[in-house]
mmCIF file of C-alpha atoms in Angstrom:
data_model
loop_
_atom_site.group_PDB
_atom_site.id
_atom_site.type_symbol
_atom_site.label_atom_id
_atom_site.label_comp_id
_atom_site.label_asym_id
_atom_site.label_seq_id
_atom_site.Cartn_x
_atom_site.Cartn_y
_atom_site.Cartn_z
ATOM 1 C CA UNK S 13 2.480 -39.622 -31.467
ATOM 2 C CA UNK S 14 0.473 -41.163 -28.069
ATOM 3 C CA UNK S 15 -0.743 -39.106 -25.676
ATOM 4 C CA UNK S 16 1.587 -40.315 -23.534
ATOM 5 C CA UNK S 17 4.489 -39.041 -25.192
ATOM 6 C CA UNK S 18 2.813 -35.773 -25.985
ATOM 7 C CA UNK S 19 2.192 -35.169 -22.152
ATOM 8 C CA UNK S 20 6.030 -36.240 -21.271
ATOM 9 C CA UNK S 21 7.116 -33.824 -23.802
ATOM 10 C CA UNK S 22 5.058 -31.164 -22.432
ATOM 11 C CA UNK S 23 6.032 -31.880 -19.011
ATOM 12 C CA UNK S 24 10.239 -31.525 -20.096
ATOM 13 C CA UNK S 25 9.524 -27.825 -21.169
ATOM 14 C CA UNK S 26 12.013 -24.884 -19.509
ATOM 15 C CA UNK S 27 9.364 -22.915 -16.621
ATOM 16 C CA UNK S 28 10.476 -20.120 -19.433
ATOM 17 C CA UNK S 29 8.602 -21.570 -22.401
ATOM 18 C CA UNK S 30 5.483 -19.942 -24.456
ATOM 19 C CA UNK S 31 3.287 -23.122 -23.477
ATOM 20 C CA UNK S 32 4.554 -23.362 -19.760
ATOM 21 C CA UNK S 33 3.666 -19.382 -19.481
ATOM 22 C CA UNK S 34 0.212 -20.300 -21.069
ATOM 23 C CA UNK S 35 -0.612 -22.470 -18.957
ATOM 24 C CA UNK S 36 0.757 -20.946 -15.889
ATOM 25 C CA UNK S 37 -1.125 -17.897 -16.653
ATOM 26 C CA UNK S 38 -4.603 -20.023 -17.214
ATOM 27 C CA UNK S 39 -3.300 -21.415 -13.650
ATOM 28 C CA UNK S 40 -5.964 -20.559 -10.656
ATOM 29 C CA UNK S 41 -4.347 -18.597 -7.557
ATOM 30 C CA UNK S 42 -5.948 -21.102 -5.361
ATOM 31 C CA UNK S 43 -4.296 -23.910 -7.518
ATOM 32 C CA UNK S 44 -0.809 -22.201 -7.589
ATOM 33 C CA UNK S 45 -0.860 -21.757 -3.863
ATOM 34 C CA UNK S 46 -1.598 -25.661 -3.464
ATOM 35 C CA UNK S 47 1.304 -26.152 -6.295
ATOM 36 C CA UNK S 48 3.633 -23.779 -3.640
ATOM 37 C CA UNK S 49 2.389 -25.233 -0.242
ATOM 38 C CA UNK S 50 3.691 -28.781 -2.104
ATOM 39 C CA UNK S 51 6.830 -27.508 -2.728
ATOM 40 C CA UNK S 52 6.658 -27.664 -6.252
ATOM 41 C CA UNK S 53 8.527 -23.989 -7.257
ATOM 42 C CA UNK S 54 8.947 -25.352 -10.832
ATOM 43 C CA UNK S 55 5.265 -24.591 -11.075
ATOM 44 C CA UNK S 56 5.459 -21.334 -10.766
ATOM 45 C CA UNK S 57 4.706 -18.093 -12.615
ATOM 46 C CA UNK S 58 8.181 -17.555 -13.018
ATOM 47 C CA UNK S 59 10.910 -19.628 -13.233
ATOM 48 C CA UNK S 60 13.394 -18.631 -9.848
ATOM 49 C CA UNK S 61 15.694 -17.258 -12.260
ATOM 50 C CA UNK S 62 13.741 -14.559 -14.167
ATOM 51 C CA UNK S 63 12.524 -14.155 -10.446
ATOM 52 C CA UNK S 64 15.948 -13.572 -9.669
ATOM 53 C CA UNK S 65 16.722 -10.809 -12.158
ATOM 54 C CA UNK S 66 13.167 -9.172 -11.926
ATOM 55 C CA UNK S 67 14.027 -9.064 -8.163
ATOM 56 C CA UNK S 68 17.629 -7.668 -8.954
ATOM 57 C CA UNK S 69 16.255 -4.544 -11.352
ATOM 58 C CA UNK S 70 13.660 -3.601 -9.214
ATOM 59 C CA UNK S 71 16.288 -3.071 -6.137
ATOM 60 C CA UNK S 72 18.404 -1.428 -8.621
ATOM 61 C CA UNK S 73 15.723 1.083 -9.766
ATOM 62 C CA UNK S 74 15.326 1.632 -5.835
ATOM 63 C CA UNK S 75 18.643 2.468 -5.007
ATOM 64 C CA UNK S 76 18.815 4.936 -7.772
ATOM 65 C CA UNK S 77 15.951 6.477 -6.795
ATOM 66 C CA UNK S 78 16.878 6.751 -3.175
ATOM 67 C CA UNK S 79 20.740 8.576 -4.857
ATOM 68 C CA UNK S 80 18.921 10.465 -7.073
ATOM 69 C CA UNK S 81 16.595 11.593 -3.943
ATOM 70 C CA UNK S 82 19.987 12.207 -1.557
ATOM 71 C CA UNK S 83 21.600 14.472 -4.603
ATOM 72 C CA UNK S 84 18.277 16.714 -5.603
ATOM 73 C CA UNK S 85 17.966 18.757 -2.330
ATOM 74 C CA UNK S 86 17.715 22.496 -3.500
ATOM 75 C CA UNK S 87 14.664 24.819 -3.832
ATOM 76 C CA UNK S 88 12.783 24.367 -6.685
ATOM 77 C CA UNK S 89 14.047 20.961 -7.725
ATOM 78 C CA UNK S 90 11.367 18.431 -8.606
ATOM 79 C CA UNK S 91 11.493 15.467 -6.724
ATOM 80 C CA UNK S 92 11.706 12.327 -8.940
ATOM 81 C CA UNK S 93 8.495 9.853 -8.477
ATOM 82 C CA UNK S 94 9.300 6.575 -6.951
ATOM 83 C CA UNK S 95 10.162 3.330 -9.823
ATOM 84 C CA UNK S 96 7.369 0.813 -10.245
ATOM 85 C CA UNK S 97 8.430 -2.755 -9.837
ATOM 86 C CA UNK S 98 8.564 -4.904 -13.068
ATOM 87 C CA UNK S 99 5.221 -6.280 -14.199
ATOM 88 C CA UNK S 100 5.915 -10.380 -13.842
ATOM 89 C CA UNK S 101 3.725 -12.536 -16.136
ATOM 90 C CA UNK S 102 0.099 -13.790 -14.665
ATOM 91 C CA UNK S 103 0.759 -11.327 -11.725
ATOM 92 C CA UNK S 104 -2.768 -8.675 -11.482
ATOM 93 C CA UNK S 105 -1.458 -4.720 -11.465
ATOM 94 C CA UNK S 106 -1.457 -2.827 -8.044
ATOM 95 C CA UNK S 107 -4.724 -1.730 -6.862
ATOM 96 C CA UNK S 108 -5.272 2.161 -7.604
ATOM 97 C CA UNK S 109 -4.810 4.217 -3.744
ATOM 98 C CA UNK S 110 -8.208 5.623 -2.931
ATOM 99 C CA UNK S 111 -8.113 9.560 -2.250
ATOM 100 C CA UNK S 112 -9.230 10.786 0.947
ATOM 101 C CA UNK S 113 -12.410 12.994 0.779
ATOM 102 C CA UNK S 114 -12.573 16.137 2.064
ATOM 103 C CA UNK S 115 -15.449 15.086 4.752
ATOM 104 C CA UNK S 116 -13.151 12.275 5.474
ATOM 105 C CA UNK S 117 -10.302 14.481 6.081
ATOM 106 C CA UNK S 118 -12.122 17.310 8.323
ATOM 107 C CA UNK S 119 -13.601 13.963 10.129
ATOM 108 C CA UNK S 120 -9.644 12.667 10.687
ATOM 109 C CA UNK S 121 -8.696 16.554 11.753
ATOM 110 C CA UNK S 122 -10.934 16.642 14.402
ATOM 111 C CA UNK S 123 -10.478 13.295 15.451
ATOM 112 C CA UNK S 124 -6.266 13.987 15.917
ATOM 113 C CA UNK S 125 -7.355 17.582 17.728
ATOM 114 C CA UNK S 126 -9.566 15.855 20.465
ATOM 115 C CA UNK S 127 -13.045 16.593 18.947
ATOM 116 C CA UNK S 128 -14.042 13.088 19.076
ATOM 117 C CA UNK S 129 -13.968 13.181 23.302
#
């Protein structure tokens, strides 16, 4: 087999493939931003339909969570935690929220109460 034909085969793979999610994955942001501002969405992480249905489950979670929120009002119910959207493939995981420190927080208190004039 050329190299040629090698490459064209590679090139007809589904977005969904094992190889096409390597090499997506190995993909640079600043290169898959180019790939986007080209117009090239076939290049993507995902292809637009696994985009679709991650897209579809995640506002599905949501509503849920917003009837399940609506329907729990009573004293001493626990308030279910928010979903988390789906992971999608080469995407990095949330930064962790920073806690506010306690000096932080008296600093913010007297701030809002006029201690900073």
């Amino acid at each position: 087999m050329s190299a040629r034909h090698l490459r064209v085969l590679l090139e007809r793979l589904p977005p969904e493939s094992a190889t096409m999610t390597a090499l997506r994955n190995a993909t640079p942001d600043e290169a898959l931003a180019e790939q986007a501002e080209r117009g090239e969405p076939e290049r993507g992480r995902w292809s637009q339909q696994e985009q679709l249905l991650a897209l579809l489950v995640d506002h599905v979670a949501r509503l849920s969570y917003i009837t399940l929120l609506a329907n729990s009002s009573g004293k001493g119910v626990k308030k279910p935690s928010p979903p988390e959207p789906i992971r999608r493939p080469g995407a990095r995981p949330p930064k962790p929220k920073t806690q506010m420190t306690d000096g932080a927080a008296e600093a913010l208190f007297t701030l809002i109460n006029g201690g900073a004039a």
